[in-house]
CSV table of C-alpha atoms in Angstrom, one decimal:
chain,number,residue,atom,x,y,z
A,21,MET,CA,10.7,-30.4,14.3
A,22,LEU,CA,11.3,-27.2,16.2
A,23,THR,CA,12.8,-24.1,14.4
A,24,ILE,CA,14.2,-21.2,16.4
A,25,ARG,CA,15.0,-17.9,14.7
A,26,LYS,CA,15.1,-14.2,15.5
A,27,ALA,CA,11.6,-12.8,15.7
A,28,ASN,CA,10.5,-10.2,13.2
A,29,ARG,CA,7.5,-7.9,12.9
A,30,ASP,CA,5.6,-10.5,10.9
A,31,ASP,CA,5.3,-12.6,14.1
A,32,ALA,CA,3.4,-9.8,15.9
A,33,PHE,CA,-0.1,-11.3,15.4
A,34,ASP,CA,0.9,-14.8,16.4
A,35,ALA,CA,2.6,-13.4,19.5
A,36,TRP,CA,-0.5,-11.3,20.2
A,37,ASP,CA,-2.7,-14.5,20.2
A,38,ILE,CA,-0.4,-16.3,22.6
A,39,ARG,CA,-0.2,-13.3,25.0
A,40,LYS,CA,-4.0,-12.7,24.8
A,41,THR,CA,-4.7,-16.4,25.8
A,42,SER,CA,-2.3,-16.3,28.8
A,43,VAL,CA,-3.6,-13.0,30.0
A,44,HIS,CA,-7.2,-14.2,29.8
A,45,ALA,CA,-6.4,-17.4,31.7
A,46,ALA,CA,-4.6,-15.6,34.5
A,47,CYS,CA,-7.1,-12.8,35.0
A,48,ALA,CA,-10.4,-14.4,34.1
A,49,GLU,CA,-11.5,-14.6,37.8
A,50,HIS,CA,-10.8,-10.9,38.4
A,51,TYR,CA,-11.9,-9.0,35.3
A,52,PRO,CA,-14.7,-9.2,32.7
A,53,ARG,CA,-13.7,-10.9,29.5
A,54,ALA,CA,-14.7,-8.0,27.4
A,55,ALA,CA,-12.4,-5.7,29.3
A,56,LEU,CA,-9.4,-8.1,28.9
A,57,SER,CA,-10.0,-8.4,25.2
A,58,ALA,CA,-10.2,-4.6,24.7
A,59,ASP,CA,-6.9,-4.1,26.7
A,60,SER,CA,-4.9,-6.7,24.8
A,61,THR,CA,-6.2,-5.6,21.4
A,62,SER,CA,-5.3,-1.9,22.0
A,63,ARG,CA,-1.8,-2.7,23.2
A,64,CYS,CA,-1.1,-4.9,20.2
A,65,MET,CA,-2.4,-2.3,17.8
A,66,PHE,CA,-0.2,0.3,19.4
A,67,LEU,CA,2.9,-1.8,19.0
A,68,ILE,CA,2.1,-2.7,15.3
A,69,ARG,CA,1.5,1.0,14.4
A,70,ARG,CA,4.8,1.9,16.1
A,71,HIS,CA,6.7,-0.6,14.1
A,72,MET,CA,4.9,0.4,10.8
A,73,ASN,CA,6.1,4.0,11.3
A,74,LYS,CA,9.7,3.1,12.2
A,75,PRO,CA,12.3,4.3,9.7
A,76,ARG,CA,14.0,1.4,7.8
A,77,ARG,CA,17.7,1.4,7.0
A,78,LYS,CA,18.2,3.0,3.5
A,79,PRO,CA,19.0,0.4,0.9
A,80,GLU,CA,22.5,0.5,-0.3
A,81,MET,CA,21.5,0.6,-3.9
A,82,LEU,CA,18.3,1.3,-5.7
A,83,GLN,CA,17.5,1.0,-9.4
A,84,ARG,CA,17.3,4.1,-11.5
A,85,PRO,CA,13.8,5.0,-12.5
A,86,THR,CA,14.6,4.2,-16.2
A,87,GLU,CA,15.7,0.7,-15.1
A,88,ILE,CA,12.5,-0.2,-13.3
A,89,GLN,CA,9.9,-2.2,-15.2
A,90,ILE,CA,7.4,-4.2,-13.3
A,91,GLU,CA,5.4,-6.8,-15.4
A,92,SER,CA,2.5,-9.0,-14.5
A,93,THR,CA,0.3,-11.2,-16.7
A,94,ARG,CA,-1.6,-8.2,-18.3
A,95,LEU,CA,0.2,-5.1,-17.0
A,96,LEU,CA,3.4,-3.1,-17.6
A,97,ILE,CA,4.2,-0.8,-14.7
A,98,LYS,CA,6.9,1.9,-14.8
A,99,PRO,CA,7.7,5.0,-12.8
A,100,PHE,CA,5.7,8.0,-13.9
A,101,THR,CA,7.3,10.3,-16.5
A,102,ALA,CA,6.2,13.4,-18.4
A,103,SER,CA,5.0,11.3,-21.2
A,104,ASP,CA,2.2,9.8,-18.9
A,105,ALA,CA,0.8,13.2,-18.0
A,106,ASP,CA,-1.7,13.7,-20.8
A,107,ALA,CA,-3.3,10.3,-20.3
A,108,THR,CA,-3.4,10.6,-16.6
A,109,PHE,CA,-5.0,14.0,-16.5
A,110,ALA,CA,-7.7,12.9,-19.0
A,111,CYS,CA,-8.8,10.1,-16.6
A,112,ILE,CA,-9.0,12.1,-13.4
A,113,THR,CA,-12.7,12.9,-12.7
A,114,PRO,CA,-14.6,14.1,-9.6
A,115,SER,CA,-16.3,10.7,-9.3
A,116,LEU,CA,-12.9,8.9,-9.4
A,117,THR,CA,-11.5,11.1,-6.6
A,118,ARG,CA,-14.4,11.0,-4.2
A,119,HIS,CA,-12.6,8.2,-2.4
A,120,MET,CA,-9.1,9.6,-2.8
A,121,ALA,CA,-7.2,11.7,-0.3
A,122,TRP,CA,-6.6,14.3,-3.0
A,123,GLU,CA,-9.0,16.4,-5.2
A,124,THR,CA,-9.5,16.7,-8.9
A,125,PRO,CA,-7.0,19.2,-10.3
A,126,ALA,CA,-8.8,22.4,-11.3
A,127,SER,CA,-6.7,22.7,-14.5
A,128,ARG,CA,-4.0,21.1,-16.5
A,129,GLN,CA,-1.6,23.6,-15.2
A,130,ASP,CA,-2.5,22.6,-11.6
A,131,PHE,CA,-1.9,18.9,-12.5
A,132,ASP,CA,1.5,19.7,-14.1
A,133,GLU,CA,2.6,21.2,-10.8
A,134,VAL,CA,1.4,18.0,-9.0
A,135,TRP,CA,3.2,15.5,-11.2
A,136,GLN,CA,6.4,17.6,-11.5
A,137,SER,CA,6.6,17.4,-7.7
A,138,TRP,CA,6.7,13.6,-7.9
A,139,ILE,CA,9.8,13.4,-10.0
A,140,PRO,CA,12.5,14.3,-7.4
A,141,SER,CA,11.2,11.6,-5.0
A,142,ILE,CA,11.0,9.0,-7.8
A,143,ASP,CA,14.5,9.9,-8.8
A,144,ASP,CA,15.9,9.5,-5.3
A,145,GLY,CA,13.9,6.3,-4.6
A,146,SER,CA,12.0,7.7,-1.6
A,147,ASP,CA,8.5,7.7,-3.1
A,148,TYR,CA,7.2,6.2,-6.2
A,149,VAL,CA,4.3,6.9,-8.5
A,150,PHE,CA,3.9,4.3,-11.2
A,151,ALA,CA,2.0,4.5,-14.5
A,152,ILE,CA,0.0,1.3,-15.3
A,153,ARG,CA,-0.4,0.3,-18.9
A,154,HIS,CA,-1.8,-2.7,-20.6
A,155,ARG,CA,0.9,-5.0,-22.0
A,156,ALA,CA,-1.1,-5.9,-25.1
A,157,ASP,CA,-1.8,-2.4,-26.5
A,158,GLY,CA,0.0,0.0,-24.2
A,159,SER,CA,-3.2,1.7,-23.2
A,160,PHE,CA,-3.1,3.8,-20.0
A,161,LEU,CA,-5.0,2.2,-17.1
A,162,GLY,CA,-4.2,4.2,-13.9
A,163,LEU,CA,-1.6,5.0,-11.3
A,164,ALA,CA,-0.1,3.0,-8.5
A,165,GLY,CA,1.9,4.4,-5.5
A,166,LEU,CA,4.6,3.1,-3.2
A,167,HIS,CA,5.0,5.9,-0.7
A,168,ARG,CA,7.3,6.5,2.3
A,169,VAL,CA,9.7,3.8,0.9
A,170,ARG,CA,12.3,4.2,3.6
A,171,MET,CA,9.8,3.4,6.4
A,172,GLU,CA,9.4,-0.1,7.8
A,173,SER,CA,6.0,-0.4,6.2
A,174,PRO,CA,5.7,1.6,3.0
A,175,GLU,CA,2.3,2.8,1.9
A,176,LEU,CA,0.6,1.3,-1.2
A,177,GLY,CA,-2.0,3.2,-3.3
A,178,ILE,CA,-3.9,2.6,-6.5
A,179,TRP,CA,-6.5,4.0,-8.9
A,180,ILE,CA,-7.8,2.7,-12.1
A,181,ARG,CA,-9.6,4.7,-14.8
A,182,GLU,CA,-13.3,4.4,-14.4
A,183,ASP,CA,-14.0,2.9,-17.8
A,184,ARG,CA,-11.7,-0.1,-17.0
A,185,HIS,CA,-13.1,-0.9,-13.6
A,186,ARG,CA,-14.2,-4.5,-12.7
A,187,ASN,CA,-11.4,-6.2,-14.7
A,188,GLY,CA,-9.1,-7.0,-11.7
A,189,PHE,CA,-6.5,-4.5,-12.8
A,190,GLY,CA,-6.2,-2.8,-9.4
A,191,ARG,CA,-5.5,-6.0,-7.5
A,192,GLU,CA,-3.0,-7.2,-10.2
A,193,ALA,CA,-1.2,-3.9,-10.1
A,194,VAL,CA,-1.0,-3.7,-6.3
A,195,THR,CA,0.2,-7.3,-6.1
A,196,ALA,CA,2.9,-6.7,-8.7
A,197,VAL,CA,4.2,-3.5,-7.0
A,198,ALA,CA,4.2,-5.2,-3.6
A,199,GLN,CA,6.2,-8.2,-5.0
A,200,TRP,CA,8.7,-5.9,-6.6
A,201,ALA,CA,9.1,-3.9,-3.4
A,202,THR,CA,9.5,-7.1,-1.4
A,203,ARG,CA,12.2,-8.4,-3.7
A,204,THR,CA,14.0,-5.1,-4.6
A,205,ILE,CA,13.7,-3.0,-1.4
A,206,GLY,CA,13.2,-5.7,1.2
A,207,CYS,CA,9.8,-4.4,2.6
A,208,ALA,CA,8.6,-6.5,5.5
A,209,SER,CA,5.0,-5.3,5.2
A,210,PHE,CA,2.8,-2.6,3.7
A,211,THR,CA,0.2,-0.1,4.8
A,212,TYR,CA,-2.9,0.5,2.7
A,213,PRO,CA,-5.2,3.3,3.7
A,214,VAL,CA,-8.6,3.3,2.0
A,215,ALA,CA,-12.0,5.1,2.5
A,216,GLU,CA,-14.4,3.0,4.5
A,217,GLU,CA,-17.0,3.2,1.8
A,218,ASN,CA,-14.6,2.2,-1.0
A,219,ARG,CA,-15.5,-1.5,-0.9
A,220,SER,CA,-13.7,-2.5,-4.1
A,221,SER,CA,-10.4,-1.1,-2.9
A,222,ARG,CA,-10.9,-2.6,0.6
A,223,HIS,CA,-11.4,-6.0,-1.2
A,224,ILE,CA,-8.0,-5.6,-2.8
A,225,ALA,CA,-6.3,-5.2,0.6
A,226,GLU,CA,-8.3,-8.1,2.2
A,227,SER,CA,-7.6,-10.4,-0.7
A,228,LEU,CA,-3.9,-9.9,-0.1
A,229,GLY,CA,-4.1,-10.8,3.6
A,230,GLY,CA,-4.6,-7.2,4.8
A,231,VAL,CA,-5.8,-6.7,8.4
A,232,ILE,CA,-7.2,-3.4,9.7
A,233,VAL,CA,-4.8,-1.9,12.3
A,234,GLU,CA,-6.0,1.7,12.5
A,235,SER,CA,-8.9,4.0,11.6
A,236,ARG,CA,-8.4,7.7,10.6
A,237,VAL,CA,-10.9,10.5,10.3
A,238,THR,CA,-10.2,13.2,7.7
A,239,PRO,CA,-12.3,16.1,6.6
A,240,LYS,CA,-13.2,14.1,3.5
A,241,TYR,CA,-14.0,10.7,4.8
A,242,THR,CA,-13.1,8.1,7.5
A,243,SER,CA,-10.5,5.6,6.3
A,244,CYS,CA,-9.4,2.1,7.3
A,245,VAL,CA,-5.6,1.5,7.4
A,246,TYR,CA,-4.7,-2.1,6.5
A,247,ARG,CA,-1.5,-3.9,7.2
A,248,ILE,CA,-0.6,-6.2,4.2
A,249,PRO,CA,2.2,-8.8,4.7
A,250,ARG,CA,5.1,-8.9,2.3
A,251,ARG,CA,4.3,-10.7,-0.9
A,252,PRO,CA,5.8,-14.0,-2.0
A,253,VAL,CA,8.0,-13.4,-5.0
A,254,THR,CA,6.9,-15.1,-8.1
A,255,ASN,CA,7.6,-14.7,-11.8
A,256,GLN,CA,4.0,-13.8,-12.7
A,257,VAL,CA,1.0,-12.2,-11.1
């Protein structure tokens, strides 16, 4: 049975495969195969990056921060508030931030300035920082981010406190936030930048179907930028 619908940006990779096959067939006698592959790949990556950075229509209604509560099997995830500041600051260490785009705050006063700058964007729904806690005992586990919410492909971020690594909390939190964003905001896909050397965080993106679409060089490290497709909406993660 043939189904015809309006194409969307999630069809880009299938369309790329079809185009690449037809181009190779038509030009195989005239150009080296390696050159054809490089050309079609670069063109596809350009189009995907352009769509990822395209502003998305502002949702007509967003939940107030106090109304947002994201739950998974083990986690309770809520927008960051002043009550999360003590636990967050206590868990930020130089070894934790070596793979982060930001540095360890020099003092509690410096961190207060940082988290206070998050609140207006959380309140207007343009950028979220979430506190992650364990459902069983309420213990603080880390922070998750959903940034540039009004773009076509918002950016996901995550860090988990070092003494709770290797428990799968990072993947569970990213999945839960992505499902909430798919259902509530209507995100078509997500971007996920991560340091090349951060294998555990890269595994999160890859386990969620992420594909590398860009590489970025910063003074701190070289990062891979993954495109993660929208998440199926389920009751539990």
